Each structure stands twice: as C-alpha cells, then as structure tokens.
Coordinates of C-alpha atoms and ligand atoms in Angstrom, one line a residue:
M1 CA -9.7 -13.7 22.0
G2 CA -10.0 -13.3 18.2
T3 CA -7.0 -12.8 15.9
G4 CA -6.5 -11.6 12.4
I5 CA -3.8 -10.7 9.9
G6 CA -3.3 -8.1 7.1
F7 CA -0.4 -8.1 4.6
G8 CA 1.9 -5.1 4.0
K9 CA 2.2 -4.2 0.3
V10 CA 4.3 -2.5 -2.3
I11 CA 2.7 -0.9 -5.3
L12 CA 5.0 -1.8 -8.2
F13 CA 3.1 0.2 -10.9
N14 CA 0.6 3.0 -11.1
E15 CA -0.3 4.3 -7.7
H16 CA -2.5 7.4 -8.1
F17 CA -3.3 6.5 -11.7
V18 CA -5.2 3.5 -10.2
V19 CA -7.6 6.0 -8.5
H20 CA -8.6 7.2 -12.0
G21 CA -9.4 3.7 -13.4
I22 CA -6.0 2.8 -14.8
P23 CA -4.7 -0.7 -13.9
A24 CA -2.0 -1.1 -11.3
I25 CA 0.2 -3.9 -10.0
V26 CA 0.7 -4.5 -6.3
S27 CA 2.5 -7.2 -4.3
A28 CA 2.4 -8.2 -0.7
I29 CA 5.7 -8.0 1.1
G30 CA 7.1 -10.2 3.9
A31 CA 5.8 -8.0 6.7
N32 CA 2.3 -8.1 8.3
T33 CA 0.0 -6.4 10.9
T34 CA -1.8 -8.6 13.3
A35 CA -4.9 -7.7 15.4
L36 CA -6.1 -9.3 18.6
V37 CA -9.7 -8.6 19.8
E38 CA -10.6 -9.0 23.5
R39 CA -14.3 -8.8 24.5
Q40 CA -14.7 -7.3 27.9
N41 CA -17.5 -6.1 30.2
G42 CA -18.8 -2.6 29.6
S43 CA -19.4 -0.7 26.4
G44 CA -17.4 1.0 23.6
A45 CA -14.2 0.0 21.7
E46 CA -10.6 1.0 21.8
I47 CA -7.4 0.4 19.9
K48 CA -4.0 -0.2 21.6
D49 CA -1.5 0.3 18.8
N50 CA 1.7 -1.6 19.5
R51 CA 3.0 -1.6 15.9
P52 CA 6.5 -0.3 15.3
E53 CA 6.4 3.1 13.6
T54 CA 8.0 5.9 11.7
P55 CA 8.3 8.6 14.3
G56 CA 5.2 10.7 14.4
Y57 CA 3.1 8.4 12.1
K58 CA 0.6 7.1 14.8
A59 CA 0.1 10.6 16.3
E60 CA -0.6 12.1 12.9
K61 CA -3.0 9.3 11.9
L62 CA -4.8 9.0 15.2
A63 CA -8.0 10.9 14.2
E64 CA -8.1 9.0 10.9
Q65 CA -7.6 5.7 12.7
K66 CA -10.5 6.5 14.9
E67 CA -12.8 7.4 12.0
S68 CA -11.7 4.3 10.2
F69 CA -12.4 2.1 13.2
D70 CA -15.8 3.6 13.8
K71 CA -16.7 3.1 10.1
M72 CA -15.7 -0.6 10.3
L73 CA -17.6 -1.3 13.5
R74 CA -20.7 0.2 12.0
F75 CA -20.3 -1.6 8.7
M76 CA -19.8 -5.0 10.6
G77 CA -22.7 -4.2 12.8
I78 CA -20.7 -4.7 16.0
D79 CA -22.7 -4.2 19.2
T80 CA -20.6 -1.8 21.3
Q81 CA -23.5 -1.0 23.7
H82 CA -23.3 -4.3 25.6
N83 CA -19.7 -5.2 25.1
H84 CA -16.4 -3.4 25.3
F85 CA -13.9 -4.4 22.6
K86 CA -10.1 -3.9 23.0
V87 CA -8.2 -4.3 19.8
I88 CA -4.4 -4.7 20.0
L89 CA -2.4 -4.1 16.9
E90 CA 1.0 -5.7 16.5
G91 CA 3.3 -7.3 13.9
D92 CA 6.5 -6.5 12.0
L93 CA 5.0 -4.1 9.4
I94 CA 6.2 -0.6 10.3
A95 CA 3.3 1.9 10.6
A96 CA 4.5 4.3 7.9
S97 CA 3.3 5.8 4.7
G98 CA 3.8 3.7 1.5
V99 CA 3.7 0.1 2.9
G100 CA -0.1 -0.2 3.2
A101 CA 0.0 0.2 7.0
S102 CA -3.6 1.5 7.3
A103 CA -5.1 -1.2 5.0
A104 CA -3.2 -4.0 6.7
S105 CA -4.5 -2.9 10.0
C106 CA -8.1 -2.7 8.6
A107 CA -7.9 -6.2 7.2
A108 CA -6.4 -7.6 10.4
I109 CA -9.1 -5.9 12.5
A110 CA -11.9 -7.3 10.3
R111 CA -10.5 -10.8 10.6
A112 CA -10.0 -10.5 14.3
F113 CA -13.6 -9.5 14.9
S114 CA -14.8 -12.3 12.6
D115 CA -12.8 -14.7 14.7
E116 CA -13.9 -13.4 18.1
L117 CA -17.6 -13.2 17.2
G118 CA -17.8 -16.3 14.9
L119 CA -18.9 -14.1 12.0
G120 CA -17.4 -16.4 9.4
F121 CA -16.1 -13.6 7.1
S122 CA -14.9 -14.8 3.7
D123 CA -11.8 -13.0 2.2
E124 CA -14.3 -11.0 0.1
R125 CA -16.1 -9.8 3.2
V126 CA -12.9 -8.9 4.9
N127 CA -11.9 -6.9 1.9
E128 CA -15.2 -5.0 1.9
V129 CA -14.8 -4.2 5.6
A130 CA -11.2 -3.1 5.0
Y131 CA -12.3 -0.9 2.1
E132 CA -14.8 0.8 4.4
G133 CA -12.0 1.3 6.9
E134 CA -9.7 2.8 4.3
K135 CA -12.4 5.5 3.7
G136 CA -11.5 6.8 7.1
Y137 CA -7.9 7.4 5.9
H138 CA -8.9 9.0 2.6
G139 CA -12.1 9.7 1.0
T140 CA -11.7 8.0 -2.4
P141 CA -9.5 4.9 -2.0
S142 CA -9.1 3.0 -5.2
G143 CA -9.3 -0.3 -3.2
I144 CA -5.9 -1.5 -4.2
D145 CA -4.4 -1.3 -0.7
N146 CA -7.2 -3.2 1.1
T147 CA -7.2 -5.8 -1.7
A148 CA -3.4 -6.4 -1.3
A149 CA -3.8 -6.4 2.5
T150 CA -6.6 -9.0 2.4
Y151 CA -5.4 -11.4 -0.3
G152 CA -1.6 -11.1 -0.3
G153 CA 0.4 -12.3 -3.3
L154 CA 0.9 -10.5 -6.6
I155 CA -2.2 -8.7 -7.9
W156 CA -3.3 -7.0 -11.1
Y157 CA -5.9 -4.4 -10.0
K158 CA -8.3 -2.1 -11.8
R159 CA -10.9 0.1 -10.2
E160 CA -14.1 0.1 -12.3
A161 CA -17.1 2.4 -12.1
N162 CA -19.0 0.5 -9.4
S163 CA -16.7 -2.5 -8.8
Q164 CA -13.2 -3.6 -8.5
H165 CA -11.4 -6.1 -10.7
M166 CA -8.5 -8.1 -9.4
E167 CA -6.5 -10.9 -11.0
R168 CA -3.9 -13.0 -9.2
M169 CA -0.5 -13.0 -11.0
K170 CA 2.3 -15.5 -10.5
L171 CA 6.1 -14.8 -10.4
K172 CA 8.4 -17.7 -11.4
K173 CA 10.1 -17.2 -8.0
P174 CA 10.2 -14.5 -5.4
V175 CA 12.5 -11.5 -6.1
E176 CA 14.4 -9.4 -3.6
I177 CA 13.5 -5.8 -3.2
V178 CA 14.6 -2.9 -1.0
M179 CA 12.2 -0.4 0.4
G180 CA 13.8 2.9 1.6
N181 CA 11.8 5.0 4.1
T182 CA 12.1 8.8 3.8
G183 CA 10.7 9.0 7.3
I184 CA 8.2 11.6 6.1
V185 CA 4.5 10.9 7.0
A186 CA 2.4 11.6 3.9
D187 CA -1.3 12.7 3.9
T188 CA -2.9 10.4 1.3
K189 CA -6.1 12.5 1.3
V190 CA -4.2 15.7 0.3
V191 CA -1.9 14.1 -2.2
V192 CA -4.7 12.2 -4.0
A193 CA -6.8 15.4 -4.1
G194 CA -3.9 17.3 -5.5
V195 CA -3.6 15.0 -8.5
K196 CA -7.3 15.3 -9.3
E197 CA -7.2 19.1 -9.1
R198 CA -4.1 19.4 -11.3
R199 CA -5.4 17.0 -13.8
E200 CA -8.7 19.0 -14.1
K201 CA -6.7 22.3 -14.4
E202 CA -4.2 21.0 -17.0
P203 CA -5.9 18.3 -19.0
E204 CA -3.6 18.7 -22.0
K205 CA -0.5 18.1 -19.8
Y206 CA -2.0 15.2 -17.9
A207 CA -3.8 13.2 -20.7
P208 CA -0.6 11.9 -22.3
V209 CA 0.9 11.0 -18.9
F210 CA -2.1 8.9 -18.0
E211 CA -2.0 7.3 -21.5
N212 CA 1.6 6.4 -20.9
A213 CA 0.8 4.9 -17.5
A214 CA -1.9 2.7 -19.0
Q215 CA 0.5 1.4 -21.7
L216 CA 3.4 1.0 -19.3
V217 CA 1.5 -1.3 -16.9
Q218 CA 0.6 -3.6 -19.8
N219 CA 4.3 -4.0 -20.7
A220 CA 5.2 -4.5 -17.0
R221 CA 2.6 -7.3 -16.7
K222 CA 4.3 -9.1 -19.6
Q223 CA 7.8 -8.5 -18.0
L224 CA 6.6 -10.0 -14.7
E225 CA 5.0 -13.0 -16.5
T226 CA 8.2 -13.7 -18.6
F227 CA 10.4 -12.9 -15.6
D228 CA 12.3 -10.2 -17.6
L229 CA 13.7 -8.4 -14.6
Q230 CA 16.0 -6.0 -16.5
E231 CA 13.1 -4.7 -18.5
L232 CA 10.8 -4.7 -15.5
G233 CA 13.4 -2.5 -13.7
T234 CA 13.4 -0.1 -16.7
S235 CA 9.6 0.1 -16.5
M236 CA 9.8 0.9 -12.8
N237 CA 12.1 3.8 -13.7
K238 CA 9.7 5.0 -16.3
N239 CA 6.8 4.7 -13.9
H240 CA 8.7 6.9 -11.4
A241 CA 9.2 9.6 -14.1
L242 CA 5.4 9.6 -14.7
L243 CA 4.7 9.9 -11.0
Q244 CA 7.2 12.8 -10.9
E245 CA 5.2 14.4 -13.8
I246 CA 2.0 14.3 -11.8
G247 CA 3.7 15.9 -8.9
V248 CA 3.6 13.2 -6.2
S249 CA 7.3 12.5 -5.7
C250 CA 9.6 14.7 -3.5
N251 CA 13.4 15.4 -3.2
E252 CA 14.0 12.7 -0.6
L253 CA 12.2 10.0 -2.7
D254 CA 14.1 11.1 -5.8
M255 CA 17.4 11.0 -4.0
L256 CA 16.8 7.5 -2.7
V257 CA 15.6 6.3 -6.1
D258 CA 18.8 7.8 -7.7
L259 CA 21.0 6.2 -5.0
A260 CA 19.5 2.8 -5.5
R261 CA 20.0 3.0 -9.3
D262 CA 23.6 4.1 -8.8
C263 CA 24.2 1.1 -6.6
G264 CA 23.0 -1.3 -9.3
A265 CA 19.3 -1.7 -8.7
F266 CA 17.6 -2.9 -11.9
G267 CA 15.0 -0.1 -11.4
A268 CA 13.6 2.1 -8.6
K269 CA 10.5 4.2 -8.0
M270 CA 8.5 5.8 -5.3
T271 CA 5.7 3.7 -4.0
G272 CA 2.3 4.4 -2.5
T273 CA 1.1 7.9 -1.8
G274 CA 4.4 9.7 -2.3
R275 CA 5.5 13.1 -1.0
G276 CA 7.3 11.0 1.6
G277 CA 6.8 7.4 2.7
Y278 CA 8.7 4.7 0.9
M279 CA 10.5 4.1 -2.4
V280 CA 11.2 0.6 -3.8
A281 CA 14.2 -0.8 -5.6
L282 CA 14.3 -4.0 -7.6
T283 CA 17.4 -5.9 -6.4
P284 CA 17.3 -9.5 -7.6
D285 CA 19.9 -11.5 -5.6
S286 CA 20.8 -11.0 -2.0
D287 CA 24.2 -9.4 -2.6
L288 CA 22.6 -6.6 -4.7
Q289 CA 19.8 -6.2 -2.1
E290 CA 22.4 -5.9 0.7
R291 CA 24.4 -3.3 -1.3
V292 CA 21.5 -1.1 -2.0
A293 CA 20.0 -1.4 1.5
S294 CA 23.3 -0.6 3.3
E295 CA 23.9 2.5 1.1
I296 CA 20.4 3.7 2.0
E297 CA 21.2 3.1 5.7
K298 CA 24.6 4.9 5.4
K299 CA 22.6 8.0 4.3
G300 CA 20.7 7.7 7.6
F301 CA 17.4 6.3 6.2
Q302 CA 15.7 3.0 7.2
A303 CA 15.8 0.2 4.6
L304 CA 13.5 -2.8 4.5
R305 CA 15.0 -5.9 2.8
T306 CA 12.0 -8.0 1.6
M307 CA 10.6 -9.9 -1.4
I308 CA 7.8 -9.6 -3.9
G309 CA 5.9 -12.6 -5.3
I310 CA 6.0 -14.5 -2.0
Ligands
LIG401 C1 -1.8 4.6 -1.8 O1 -1.2 3.5 -1.3 C2 -2.2 4.4 -3.2 C3 -2.9 5.5 -3.9 O2 -3.0 5.2 -5.3 C4 -4.3 5.8 -3.4 C5 -5.3 4.7 -3.7 O3 -5.1 3.9 -4.6 O4 -6.3 4.7 -3.0 C6 -2.1 6.8 -3.8

C-alpha cells in the first residue's frame, strides 16, 4: 500500500488577484489530507472519500473530483487496464471550501501513487501532478493551492506567464489563527470566472483595486518578516475590503469577519474562493484565539483553531 500527504492551507493575502499575476501569500495550517493507494486485481480506479466534510461538499464536488482524478492518472501515466487502484482519502482537514481541500487531496494522491509504484516523485513533480488535478476543480488555477498543499510552510507565490514563482518565507514563530466556516460550499470555477468578467466589463473600477492589492501584499510581506502582527492584521482587513470590492465576499463571511474583529482579532478576512467557505482571523496568543473561536461557535458556525508559520 502506498501513502501520501497534502497540507491544508490558508491564503493570507490576494486570493483571486493571484489568478491575474499579482503576488499572494499562503500558509499551510495544522491539518492535512492523507491518501492510501491499494493495488488490486482487475482494472479501473476508484476513490473512497473518508475525509470529514462540510455537509454537502463531497456530493457537490463529486463530478469535479472524478475529472481531477482522471486527469492525474493520465498525467502520471498510470496503467488502469491491468490493475485496479483503490484510493482512500483520510486526515483531519475538513473537506470544505477555503482550506485547500481539493489541492491537499491531489498532492496526497500523487504522493501515494509515487509510493505504491516506486515512481520516485520529487516535490516538484508532486506539485505538477497536483496542479493537473486542480484543473479538474477549476479551469484556470493560479497554482497557489497545489503549491501550498505540496510544500507546506509559508510561501510567497506569483503566477507568471508560463511558469510559477514561489519563495519560502519564515515567521519568527508560529502564530495562532482562527478559521471560521460559513458552511457554504463555493464553486471556484464560477467565482473566478465572475471576477474576470467584471474586470473586463469595468476596467476603470477594477484597475485601482488590483494596484492596491499589488502594493498591499508587498507591505504584508515586510510585516510578516518583521513580525509586526498589529500592522499585519490591519493589512488583512484592507485585503478583505479589496476582495469585497471585486465581489467575492458574502454576508456570512462579512459577518464572521466583523465578529472576529469585535472580539479583538488583530485582523480578519475571507480566505480562498469566497462566496462561502472560510474566513481567517489573526489571533496571536491562545486566549485571544479561544475567545474568537468560541464566539464564532456561539453563532452556530464551525471554528478551526490552528496556526500559520508552522
Ligand atoms: C482558491 O483557493 C484561490 C483562488 O485565488 C483561485 C486560484 O488561485 O486558483 C480563488
């Protein structure tokens, strides 16, 4: 049996903008997906998905998961004529929008096949396979999710014309965050396409927002490097406002973001695709983290207490 892992992630700055070539910052979180691959007699391949989930997520993503799996099998050149492969997905990362669930599963599957078949994939190769898999979930992935899922850690990421640029960043020490789950399953394909369409329709409105996002992420990088968490939180608040301007937030996300700020979070924003999924609050120290998480839970939403920079 072959095994593999993929890291869950939180985008700290510039989801969506990253699709259009603007740098972004992403961190792995302390939750993962694991894949086990069993080779059996017969032909074909199947996934048994045992991951915990936001209700409805797996059913909604089933067709995309199948497309993604087929793409990865083809890309890896796996022979499913003379073998049957059973993939079991597990781990503590909740299958939900906003935590890189699809990318984590793709990286885990790539690693598990490499392990089972002795393919000797480097991280770079795992990342390429996971990127191919991500195309099954949405047509034009920037590559940030599979990069975070493959490498983990804290990453500065920029999509370039025909390549991807990543730099590892270091945090002085890990920092507590809370991720609040709206429970709404988002469709990345639709939300990403919506931004493109609106940007083309209203270039004069969108140009300054994109310029601000490009400047903001440079400031955020310095704040992470100098461990200026107050200013970092303020930058997260500003990033949320830019994401609202490009129309990817929603009432539930805005409500959880406001709630986290009212409870003392240094900053809060939506994360990932938006229009549902997760928000993230910067809550350095475990008392603040607990206060924000329990207020989110009191409102009936699920809260994930985790860390960035691990
Ligand atoms: C989704 O986690 C992040 C997006 O920026 C899409 C992408 O980068 O491919 C919305």
